[in-house]
Short mmCIF file of C-alpha atoms and ligand atoms in Angstrom, two decimals:
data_model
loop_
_atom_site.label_atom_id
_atom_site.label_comp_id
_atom_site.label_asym_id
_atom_site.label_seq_id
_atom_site.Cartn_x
_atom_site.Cartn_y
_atom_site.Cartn_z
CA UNK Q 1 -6.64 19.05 15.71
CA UNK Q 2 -7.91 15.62 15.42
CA UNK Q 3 -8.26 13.52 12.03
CA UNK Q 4 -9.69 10.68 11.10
CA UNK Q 5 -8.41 8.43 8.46
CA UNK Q 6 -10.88 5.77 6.64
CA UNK Q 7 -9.64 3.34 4.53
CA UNK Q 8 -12.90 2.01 3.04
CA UNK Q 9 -13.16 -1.47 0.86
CA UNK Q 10 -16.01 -2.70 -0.81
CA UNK Q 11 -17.26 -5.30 2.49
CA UNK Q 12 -14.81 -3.34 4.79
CA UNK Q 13 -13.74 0.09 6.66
CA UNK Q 14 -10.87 1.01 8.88
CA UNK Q 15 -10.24 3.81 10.57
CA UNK Q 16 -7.56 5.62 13.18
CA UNK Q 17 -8.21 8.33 14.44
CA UNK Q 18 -4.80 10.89 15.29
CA UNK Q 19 -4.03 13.81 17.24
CA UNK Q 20 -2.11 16.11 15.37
CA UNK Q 21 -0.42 17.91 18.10
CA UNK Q 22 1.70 15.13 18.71
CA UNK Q 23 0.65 12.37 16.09
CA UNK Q 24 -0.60 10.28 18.42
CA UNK Q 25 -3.27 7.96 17.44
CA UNK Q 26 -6.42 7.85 20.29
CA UNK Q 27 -8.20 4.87 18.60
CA UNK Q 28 -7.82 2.35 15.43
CA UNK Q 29 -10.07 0.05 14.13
CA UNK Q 30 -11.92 -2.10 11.59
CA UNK Q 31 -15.46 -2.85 10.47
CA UNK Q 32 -15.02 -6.13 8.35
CA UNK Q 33 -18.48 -8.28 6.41
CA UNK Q 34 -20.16 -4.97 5.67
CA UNK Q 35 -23.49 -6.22 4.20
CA UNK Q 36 -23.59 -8.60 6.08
CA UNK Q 37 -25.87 -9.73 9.65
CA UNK Q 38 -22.63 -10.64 11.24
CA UNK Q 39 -20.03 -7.96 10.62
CA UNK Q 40 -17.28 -7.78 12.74
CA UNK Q 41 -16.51 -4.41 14.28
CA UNK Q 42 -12.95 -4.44 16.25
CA UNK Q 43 -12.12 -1.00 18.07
CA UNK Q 44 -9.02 -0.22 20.15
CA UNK Q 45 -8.78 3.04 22.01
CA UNK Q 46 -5.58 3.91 23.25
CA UNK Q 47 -5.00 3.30 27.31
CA UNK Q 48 -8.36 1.11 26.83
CA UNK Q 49 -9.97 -2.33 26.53
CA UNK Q 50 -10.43 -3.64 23.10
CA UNK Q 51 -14.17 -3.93 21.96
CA UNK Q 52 -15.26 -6.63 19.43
CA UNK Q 53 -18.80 -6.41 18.47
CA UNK Q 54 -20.72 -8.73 15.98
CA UNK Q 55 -23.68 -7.31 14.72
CA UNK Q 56 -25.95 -6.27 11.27
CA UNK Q 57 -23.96 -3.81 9.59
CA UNK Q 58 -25.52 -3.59 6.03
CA UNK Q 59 -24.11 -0.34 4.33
CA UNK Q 60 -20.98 2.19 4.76
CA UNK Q 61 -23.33 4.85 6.43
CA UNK Q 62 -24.02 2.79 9.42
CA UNK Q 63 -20.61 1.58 9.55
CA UNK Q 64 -19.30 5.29 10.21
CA UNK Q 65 -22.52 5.91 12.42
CA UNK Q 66 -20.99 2.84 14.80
CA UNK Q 67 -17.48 4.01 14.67
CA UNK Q 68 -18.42 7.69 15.79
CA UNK Q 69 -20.48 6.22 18.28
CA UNK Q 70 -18.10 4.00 19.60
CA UNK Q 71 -15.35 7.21 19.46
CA UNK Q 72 -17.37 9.18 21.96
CA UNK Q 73 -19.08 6.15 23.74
CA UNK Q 74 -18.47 6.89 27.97
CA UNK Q 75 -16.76 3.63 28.52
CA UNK Q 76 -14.84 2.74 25.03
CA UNK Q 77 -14.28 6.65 23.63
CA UNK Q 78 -11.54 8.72 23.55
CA UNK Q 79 -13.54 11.67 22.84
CA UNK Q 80 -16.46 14.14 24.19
CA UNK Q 81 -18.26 14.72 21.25
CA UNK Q 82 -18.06 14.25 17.51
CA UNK Q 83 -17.23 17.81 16.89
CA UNK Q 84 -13.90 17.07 17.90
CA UNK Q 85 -13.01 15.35 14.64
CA UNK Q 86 -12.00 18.44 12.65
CA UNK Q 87 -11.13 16.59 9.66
CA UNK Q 88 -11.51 13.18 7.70
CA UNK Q 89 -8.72 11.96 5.52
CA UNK Q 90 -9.01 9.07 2.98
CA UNK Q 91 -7.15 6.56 1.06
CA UNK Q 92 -7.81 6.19 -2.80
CA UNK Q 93 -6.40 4.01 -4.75
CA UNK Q 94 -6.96 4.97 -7.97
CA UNK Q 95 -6.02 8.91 -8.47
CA UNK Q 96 -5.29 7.99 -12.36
CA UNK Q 97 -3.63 11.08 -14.10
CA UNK Q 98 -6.11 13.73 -12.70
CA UNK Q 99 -4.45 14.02 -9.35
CA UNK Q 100 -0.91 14.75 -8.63
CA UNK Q 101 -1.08 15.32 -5.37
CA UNK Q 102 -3.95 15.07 -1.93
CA UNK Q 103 -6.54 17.27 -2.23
CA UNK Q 104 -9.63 18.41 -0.43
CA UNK Q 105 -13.32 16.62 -1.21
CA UNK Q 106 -15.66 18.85 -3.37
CA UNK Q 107 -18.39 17.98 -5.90
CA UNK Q 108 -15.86 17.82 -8.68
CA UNK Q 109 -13.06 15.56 -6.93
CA UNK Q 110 -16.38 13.23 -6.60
CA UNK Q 111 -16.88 13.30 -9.85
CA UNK Q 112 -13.66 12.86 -10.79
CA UNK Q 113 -13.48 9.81 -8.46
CA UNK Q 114 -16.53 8.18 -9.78
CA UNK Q 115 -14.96 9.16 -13.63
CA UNK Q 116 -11.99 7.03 -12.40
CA UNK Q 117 -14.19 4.06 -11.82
CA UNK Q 118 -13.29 2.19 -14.38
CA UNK Q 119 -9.63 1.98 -13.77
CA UNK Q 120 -10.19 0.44 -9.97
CA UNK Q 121 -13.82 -1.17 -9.87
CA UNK Q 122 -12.92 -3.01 -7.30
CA UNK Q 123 -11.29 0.11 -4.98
CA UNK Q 124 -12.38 3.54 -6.27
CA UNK Q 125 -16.26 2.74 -5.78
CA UNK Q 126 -15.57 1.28 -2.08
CA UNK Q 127 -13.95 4.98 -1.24
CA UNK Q 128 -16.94 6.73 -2.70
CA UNK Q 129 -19.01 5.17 -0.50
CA UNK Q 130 -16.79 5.63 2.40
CA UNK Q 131 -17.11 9.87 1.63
CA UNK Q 132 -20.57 9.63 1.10
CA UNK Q 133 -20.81 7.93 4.28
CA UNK Q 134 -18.93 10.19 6.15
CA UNK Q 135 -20.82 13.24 4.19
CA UNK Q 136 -24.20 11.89 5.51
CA UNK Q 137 -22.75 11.96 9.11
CA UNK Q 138 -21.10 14.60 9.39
CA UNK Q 139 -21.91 17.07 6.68
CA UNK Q 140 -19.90 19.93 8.23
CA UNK Q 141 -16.64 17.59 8.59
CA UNK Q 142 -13.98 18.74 5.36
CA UNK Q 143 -12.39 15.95 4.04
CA UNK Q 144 -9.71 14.74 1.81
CA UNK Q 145 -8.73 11.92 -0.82
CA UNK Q 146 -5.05 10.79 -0.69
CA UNK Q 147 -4.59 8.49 -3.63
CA UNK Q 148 -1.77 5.39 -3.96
CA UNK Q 149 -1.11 6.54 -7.17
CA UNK Q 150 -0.43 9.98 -6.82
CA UNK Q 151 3.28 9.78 -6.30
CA UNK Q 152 4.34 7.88 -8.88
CA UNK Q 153 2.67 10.44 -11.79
CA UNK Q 154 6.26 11.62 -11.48
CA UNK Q 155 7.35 8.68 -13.76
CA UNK Q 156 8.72 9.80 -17.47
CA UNK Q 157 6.67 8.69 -20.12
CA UNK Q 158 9.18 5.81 -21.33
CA UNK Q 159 8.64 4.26 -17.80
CA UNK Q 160 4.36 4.54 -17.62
CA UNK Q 161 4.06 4.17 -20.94
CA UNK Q 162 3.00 0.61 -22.61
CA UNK Q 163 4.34 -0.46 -26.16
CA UNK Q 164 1.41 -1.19 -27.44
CA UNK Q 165 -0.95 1.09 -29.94
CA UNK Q 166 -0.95 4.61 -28.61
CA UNK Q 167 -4.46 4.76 -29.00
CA UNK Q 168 -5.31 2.53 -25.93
CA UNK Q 169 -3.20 4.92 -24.08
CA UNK Q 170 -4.96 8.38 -25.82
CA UNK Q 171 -8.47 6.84 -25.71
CA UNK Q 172 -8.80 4.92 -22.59
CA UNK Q 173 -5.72 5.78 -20.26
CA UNK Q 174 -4.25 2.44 -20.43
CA UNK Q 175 -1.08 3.28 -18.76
CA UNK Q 176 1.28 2.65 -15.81
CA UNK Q 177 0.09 4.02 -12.89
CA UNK Q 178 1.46 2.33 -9.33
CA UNK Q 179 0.23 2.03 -6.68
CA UNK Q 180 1.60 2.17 -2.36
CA UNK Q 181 2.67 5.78 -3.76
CA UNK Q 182 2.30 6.70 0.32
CA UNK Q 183 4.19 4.22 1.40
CA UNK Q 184 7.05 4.65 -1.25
CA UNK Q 185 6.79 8.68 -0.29
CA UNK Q 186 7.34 7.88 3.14
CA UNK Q 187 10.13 5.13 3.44
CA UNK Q 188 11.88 7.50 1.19
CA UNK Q 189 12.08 10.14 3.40
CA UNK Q 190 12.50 8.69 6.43
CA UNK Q 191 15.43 6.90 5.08
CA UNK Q 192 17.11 10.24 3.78
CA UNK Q 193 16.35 11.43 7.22
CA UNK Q 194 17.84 8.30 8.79
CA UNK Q 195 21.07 8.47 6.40
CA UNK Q 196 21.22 12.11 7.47
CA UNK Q 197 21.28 12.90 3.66
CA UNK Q 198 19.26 15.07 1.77
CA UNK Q 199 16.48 13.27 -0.26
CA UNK Q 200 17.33 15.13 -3.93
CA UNK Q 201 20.73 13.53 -3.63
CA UNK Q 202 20.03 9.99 -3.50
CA UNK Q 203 18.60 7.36 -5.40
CA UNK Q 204 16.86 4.94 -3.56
CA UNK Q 205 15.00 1.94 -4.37
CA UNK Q 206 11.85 1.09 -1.69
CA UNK Q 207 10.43 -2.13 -2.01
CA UNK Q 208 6.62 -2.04 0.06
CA UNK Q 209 6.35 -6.11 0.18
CA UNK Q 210 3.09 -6.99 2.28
CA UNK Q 211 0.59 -9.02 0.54
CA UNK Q 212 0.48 -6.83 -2.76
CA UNK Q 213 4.26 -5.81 -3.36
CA UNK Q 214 5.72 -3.34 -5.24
CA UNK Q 215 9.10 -1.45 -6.08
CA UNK Q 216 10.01 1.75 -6.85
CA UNK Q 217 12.97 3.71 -8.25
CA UNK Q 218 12.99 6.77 -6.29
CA UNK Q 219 15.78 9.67 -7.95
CA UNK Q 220 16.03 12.41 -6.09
CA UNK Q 221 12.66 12.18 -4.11
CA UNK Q 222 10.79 11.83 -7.18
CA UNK Q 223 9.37 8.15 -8.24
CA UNK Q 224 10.96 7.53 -11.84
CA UNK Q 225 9.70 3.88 -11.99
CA UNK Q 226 7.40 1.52 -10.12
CA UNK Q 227 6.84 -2.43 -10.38
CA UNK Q 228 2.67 -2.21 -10.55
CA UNK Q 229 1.10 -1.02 -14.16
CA UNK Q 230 -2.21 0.27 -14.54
CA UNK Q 231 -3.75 -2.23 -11.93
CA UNK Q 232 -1.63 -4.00 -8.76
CA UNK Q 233 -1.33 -6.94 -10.83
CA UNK Q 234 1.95 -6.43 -12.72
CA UNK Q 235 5.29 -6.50 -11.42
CA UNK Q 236 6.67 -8.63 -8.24
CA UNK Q 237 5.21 -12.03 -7.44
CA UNK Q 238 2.49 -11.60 -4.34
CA UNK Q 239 0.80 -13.44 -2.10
CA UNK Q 240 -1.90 -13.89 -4.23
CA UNK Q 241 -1.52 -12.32 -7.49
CA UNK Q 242 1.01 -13.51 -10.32
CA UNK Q 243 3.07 -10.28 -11.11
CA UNK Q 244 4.32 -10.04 -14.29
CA UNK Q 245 3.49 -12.44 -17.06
CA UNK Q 246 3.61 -13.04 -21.09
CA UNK Q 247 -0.02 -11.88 -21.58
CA UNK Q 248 -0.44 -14.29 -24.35
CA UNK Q 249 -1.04 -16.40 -21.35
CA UNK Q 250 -4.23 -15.13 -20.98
CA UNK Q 251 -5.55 -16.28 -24.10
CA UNK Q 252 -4.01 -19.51 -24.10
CA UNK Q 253 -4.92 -20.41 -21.04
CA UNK Q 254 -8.83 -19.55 -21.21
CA UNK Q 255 -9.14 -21.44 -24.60
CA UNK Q 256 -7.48 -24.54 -22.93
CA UNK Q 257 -9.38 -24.84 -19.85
CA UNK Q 258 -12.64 -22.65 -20.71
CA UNK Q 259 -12.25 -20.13 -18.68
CA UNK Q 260 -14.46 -16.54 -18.69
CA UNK Q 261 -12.66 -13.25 -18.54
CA UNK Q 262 -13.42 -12.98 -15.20
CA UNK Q 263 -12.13 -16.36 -13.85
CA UNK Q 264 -9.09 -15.73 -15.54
CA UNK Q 265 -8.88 -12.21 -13.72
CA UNK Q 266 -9.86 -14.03 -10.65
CA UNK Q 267 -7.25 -16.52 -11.02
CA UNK Q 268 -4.42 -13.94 -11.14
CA UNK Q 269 -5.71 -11.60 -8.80
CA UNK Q 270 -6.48 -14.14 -6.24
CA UNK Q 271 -5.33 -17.72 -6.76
CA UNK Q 272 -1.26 -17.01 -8.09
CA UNK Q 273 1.65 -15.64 -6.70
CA UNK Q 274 2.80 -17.27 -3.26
CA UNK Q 275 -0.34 -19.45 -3.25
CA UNK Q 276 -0.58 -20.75 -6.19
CA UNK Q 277 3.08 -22.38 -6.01
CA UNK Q 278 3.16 -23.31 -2.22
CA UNK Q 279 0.22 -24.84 -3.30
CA UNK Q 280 -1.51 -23.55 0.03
CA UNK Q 281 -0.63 -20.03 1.82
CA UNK Q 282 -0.02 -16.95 0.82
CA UNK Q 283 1.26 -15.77 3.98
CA UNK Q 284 5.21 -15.45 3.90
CA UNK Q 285 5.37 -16.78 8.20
CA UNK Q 286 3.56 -20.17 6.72
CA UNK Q 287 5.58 -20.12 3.77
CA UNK Q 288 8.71 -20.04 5.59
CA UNK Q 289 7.65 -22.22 8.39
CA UNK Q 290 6.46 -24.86 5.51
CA UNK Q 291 10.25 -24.42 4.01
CA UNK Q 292 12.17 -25.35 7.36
CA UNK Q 293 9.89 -28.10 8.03
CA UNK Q 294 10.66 -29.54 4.21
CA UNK Q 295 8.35 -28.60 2.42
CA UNK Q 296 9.72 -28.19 -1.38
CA UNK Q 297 6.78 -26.40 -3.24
CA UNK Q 298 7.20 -23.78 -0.12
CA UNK Q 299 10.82 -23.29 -0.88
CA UNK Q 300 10.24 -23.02 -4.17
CA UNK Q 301 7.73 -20.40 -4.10
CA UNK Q 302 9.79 -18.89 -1.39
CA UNK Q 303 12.87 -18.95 -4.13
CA UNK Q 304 11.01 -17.53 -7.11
CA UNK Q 305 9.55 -14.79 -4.48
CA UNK Q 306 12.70 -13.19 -3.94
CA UNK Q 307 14.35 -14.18 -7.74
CA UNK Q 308 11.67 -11.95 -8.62
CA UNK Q 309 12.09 -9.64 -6.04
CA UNK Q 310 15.93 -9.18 -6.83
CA UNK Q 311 15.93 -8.58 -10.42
CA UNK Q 312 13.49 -5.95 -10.03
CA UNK Q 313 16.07 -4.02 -7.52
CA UNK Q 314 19.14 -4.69 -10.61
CA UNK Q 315 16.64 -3.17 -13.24
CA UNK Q 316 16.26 0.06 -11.21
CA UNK Q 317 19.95 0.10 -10.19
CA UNK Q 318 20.00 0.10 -13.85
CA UNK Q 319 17.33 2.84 -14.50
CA UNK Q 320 18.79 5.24 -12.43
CA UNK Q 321 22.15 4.08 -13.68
CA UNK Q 322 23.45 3.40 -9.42
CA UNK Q 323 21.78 3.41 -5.99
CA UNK Q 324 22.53 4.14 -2.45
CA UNK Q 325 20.36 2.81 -0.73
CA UNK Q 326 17.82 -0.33 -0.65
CA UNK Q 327 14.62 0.26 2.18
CA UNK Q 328 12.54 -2.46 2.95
CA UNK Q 329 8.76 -1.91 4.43
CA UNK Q 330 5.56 -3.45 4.75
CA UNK Q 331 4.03 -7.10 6.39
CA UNK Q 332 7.14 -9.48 4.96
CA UNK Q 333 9.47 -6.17 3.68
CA UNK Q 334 9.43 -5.49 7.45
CA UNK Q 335 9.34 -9.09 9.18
CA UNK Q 336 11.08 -11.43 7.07
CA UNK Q 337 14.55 -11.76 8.02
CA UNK Q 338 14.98 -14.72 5.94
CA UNK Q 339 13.84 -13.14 2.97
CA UNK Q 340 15.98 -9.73 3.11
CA UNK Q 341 19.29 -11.72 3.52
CA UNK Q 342 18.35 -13.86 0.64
CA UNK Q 343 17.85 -10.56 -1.49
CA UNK Q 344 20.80 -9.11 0.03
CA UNK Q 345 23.48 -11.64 -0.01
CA UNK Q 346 22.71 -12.06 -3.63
CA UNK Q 347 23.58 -8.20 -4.27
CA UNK Q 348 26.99 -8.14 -3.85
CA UNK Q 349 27.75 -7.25 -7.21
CA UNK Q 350 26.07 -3.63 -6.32
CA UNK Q 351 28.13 -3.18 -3.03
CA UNK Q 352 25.91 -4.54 -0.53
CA UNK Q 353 27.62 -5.92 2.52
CA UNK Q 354 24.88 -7.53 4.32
CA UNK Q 355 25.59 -7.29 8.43
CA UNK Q 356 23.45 -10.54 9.59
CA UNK Q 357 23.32 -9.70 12.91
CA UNK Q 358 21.86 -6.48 12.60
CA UNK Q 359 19.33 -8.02 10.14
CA UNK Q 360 18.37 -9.86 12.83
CA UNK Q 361 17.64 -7.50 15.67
CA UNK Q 362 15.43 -4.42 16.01
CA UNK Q 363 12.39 -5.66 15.04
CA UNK Q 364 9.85 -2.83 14.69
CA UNK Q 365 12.48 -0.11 14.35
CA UNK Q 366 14.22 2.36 11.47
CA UNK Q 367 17.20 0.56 11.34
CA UNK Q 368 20.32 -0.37 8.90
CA UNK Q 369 21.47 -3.42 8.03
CA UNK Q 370 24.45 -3.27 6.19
CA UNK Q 371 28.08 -2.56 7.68
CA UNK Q 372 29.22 0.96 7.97
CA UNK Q 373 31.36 0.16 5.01
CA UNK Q 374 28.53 -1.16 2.65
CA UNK Q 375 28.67 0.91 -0.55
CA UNK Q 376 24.74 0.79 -0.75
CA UNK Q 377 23.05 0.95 2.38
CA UNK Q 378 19.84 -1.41 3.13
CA UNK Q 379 17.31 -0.05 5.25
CA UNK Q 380 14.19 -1.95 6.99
CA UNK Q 381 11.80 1.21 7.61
CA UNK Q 382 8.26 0.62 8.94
CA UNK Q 383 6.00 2.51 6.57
CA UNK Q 384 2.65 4.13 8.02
CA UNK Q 385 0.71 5.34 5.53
CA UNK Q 386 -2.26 6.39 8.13
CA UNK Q 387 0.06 9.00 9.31
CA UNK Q 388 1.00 10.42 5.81
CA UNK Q 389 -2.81 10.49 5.11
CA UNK Q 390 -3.62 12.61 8.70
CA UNK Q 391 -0.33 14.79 7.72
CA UNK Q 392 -1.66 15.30 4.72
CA UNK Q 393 -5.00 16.20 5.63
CA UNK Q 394 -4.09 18.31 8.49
CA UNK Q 395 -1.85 20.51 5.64
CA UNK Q 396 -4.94 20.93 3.21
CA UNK Q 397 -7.41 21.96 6.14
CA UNK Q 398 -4.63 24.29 7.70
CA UNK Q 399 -4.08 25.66 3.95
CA UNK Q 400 -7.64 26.14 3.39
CA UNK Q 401 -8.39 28.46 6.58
CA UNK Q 402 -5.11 30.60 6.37
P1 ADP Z 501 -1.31 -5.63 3.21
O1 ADP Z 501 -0.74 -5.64 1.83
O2 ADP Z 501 -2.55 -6.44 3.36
O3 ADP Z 501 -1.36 -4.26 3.86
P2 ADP Z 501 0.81 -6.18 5.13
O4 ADP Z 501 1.78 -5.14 4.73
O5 ADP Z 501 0.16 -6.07 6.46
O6 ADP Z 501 -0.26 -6.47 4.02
O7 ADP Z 501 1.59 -7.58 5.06
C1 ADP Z 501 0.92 -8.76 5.37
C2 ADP Z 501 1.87 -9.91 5.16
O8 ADP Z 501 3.04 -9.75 5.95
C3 ADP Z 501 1.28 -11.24 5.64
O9 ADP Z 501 0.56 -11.87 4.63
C4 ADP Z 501 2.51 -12.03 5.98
O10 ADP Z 501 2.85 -12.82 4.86
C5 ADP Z 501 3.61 -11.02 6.17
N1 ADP Z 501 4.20 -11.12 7.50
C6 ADP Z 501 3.77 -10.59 8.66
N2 ADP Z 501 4.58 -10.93 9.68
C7 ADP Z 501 5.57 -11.68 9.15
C8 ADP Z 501 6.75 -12.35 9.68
N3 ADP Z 501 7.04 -12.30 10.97
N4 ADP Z 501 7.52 -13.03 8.80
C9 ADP Z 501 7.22 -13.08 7.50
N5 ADP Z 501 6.15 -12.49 6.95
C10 ADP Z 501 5.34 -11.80 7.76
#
């Protein structure tokens, strides 16, 4: 069986496209500047020459159109015909508290979606278009909607719940969601199967830090807490976005420098975190490259970065009263030595013996790197959440024919 998963954004789409029988992916890509006359359409096919192609790509429908073409084109395919794409899998972000779990696309999941609008303007109206667009190509194809939220509706209520009036909550769903839910989900259980422990024994904290970052407290397989609220914008500090905050803030700062609702959004969405105090990049490898060359507004962003980081791992030590292991994932999560040993060698205090050597090797790999004697193990576990949306795909379209 082959699946194809479609990440669709609002001026974007990417897609890989896997065969199940061994999970291998045939072909990746991306279609970035939808809208506009010179989007950029990248396409790797496995065993292949890349292809880059600039060209008018105005809507989502065309986008898929170029991407199916370019999957059975004779010279840059991997594929005879369309028909071989038995199923289409695709990421959500917002899943609010309708959906628990993946599920298959029918008229009410749309509707559903589209109800959810609200909560993810920016996201959840980018996927509709990417079903649509796949509906109006190939109206045979079933697909599904895995959602970054859906994991973490495990969370008790004293965890998602705000203390604010409970009408906010009853009336409009303002609530803790998170979001990475299937990248937390799947560092999880690869590191239970890397410990060689089973996953409703341990209590793990995953920290997904790319350019949005989050943590979660993960008891027993289940997430019990996570470090993003109802939007991505609360918790860690990220590349671009503040994390947590007094929201009195907000007020203050739009009276003093006459700011509209959306410039402050704007400003804490897209001009904080990393940026904001390196006073440049958001990217951790210029941030760190910045710091070694001298450069103290990098260091200092690089310092409050992990500070941040690090108290969020002692709170949910806390809230699952112990831990056993720590798993690292994601662009930096993954990459940045520097940054691990400065979370780790300021854990000690929880029984983490950091092994710097190890830390430093095995790039790209499942790997541990604490001694064997380290009370609480560290992990650095590369997530792939394309692969948990294919897996989950390929169950629902298996479940549905049996
Ligand atoms: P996204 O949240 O967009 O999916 P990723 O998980 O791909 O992001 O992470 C992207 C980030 O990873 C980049 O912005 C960069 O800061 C960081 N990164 C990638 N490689 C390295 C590296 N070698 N060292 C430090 N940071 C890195």
């Amino acid at each position: 069986m082959n699946i194809l998963v479609i990440n669709a954004g609002s001026s974007s789409l990417k897609y890989q496209l896997f065969q199940m029988k061994d999970e291998s992916v045939l072909a990746k890509g991306k279609i970035e500047r939808i809208g506009m006359e010179t989007a950029i359409l990248t396409h790797e096919p496995a065993g292949k020459a890349e292809v880059r192609e600039v060209s008018e790509i105005l809507e989502h429908t065309t986008a898929i159109r170029k991407v199916l073409a370019l999957l059975v084109h004779p010279e840059h395919g991997v594929l005879a015909s369309t028909a071989e794409i038995d199923a289409v899998g695709h990421r959500v972000v917002h899943g609010g508290e309708s959906f628990k779990n993946s599920v298959l696309v029918t008229d009410e999941v749309k509707q559903e979606i589209k109800r959810l609008f609200d909560l993810a303007p920016l996201h959840n109206p980018a996927h509709m278009l990417g079903i649509i667009a796949v509906e109006a190509n190939m109206p045979d194809v079933p697909q599904a909607v895995v959602f970054d939220t859906a994991f973490h509706q495990t969370m008790p209520a004293p965890a998602y719940l705000y203390p604010i009036p409970m009408v906010l909550y009853r009336k409009h769903k303002v609530r803790r969601y998170g979001f990475h839910g299937t990248s937390h989900k799947y560092v999880s259980e690869r590191a239970a199967a890397f410990l060689g422990r089973p996953l409703e024994q341990l209590k793990l904290v995953t920290c997904h830090i790319g350019n949005g970052a989050s943590c979660a407290a993960i008891w027993g397989g289940q997430s019990v807490d996570t470090s993003m609220g109802m939007t991505p914008l609360e918790g860690l500090m990220m590349g671009t976005r503040s994390g947590d905050l007094d929201p009195a803030i907000v007020p203050y700062a739009m009276g003093k420098e006459d700011l509209t609702l959306g410039e402050i959004s704007s400003m804490l969405n897209k001009h904080s975190g990393l940026q904001a105090i390196s006073g440049g990049s958001s990217d951790m490898r210029e941030i760190v490259e910045a710091m070694e060359a001298g450069d103290k507004n990098a260091a200092l962003a690089f310092d409050m970065y992990e500070y941040r980081l690090r108290k969020y791992i002692g709170a949910y030590a806390a809230a699952m009263n112990g831990i056993d292991a720590i798993v690292f994932t994601a662009g930096v999560g993954e990459n940045s030595e520097l940054l691990r040993k400065a979370v780790c060698e300021h854990l000690t205090f929880l029984g983490v013996e950091f092994d710097e050597e190890a830390n430093r090797q095995g790039r790209g790999l499942e790997r541990r790197i604490t001694t064997s004697s380290s009370r609480v193990q560290v992990l650095v576990i590369p997530t792939n959440e394309e692969l948990v949306i294919a897996e989950d795909t390929y169950r629902l379209v298996q479940a549905a024919v049996d």
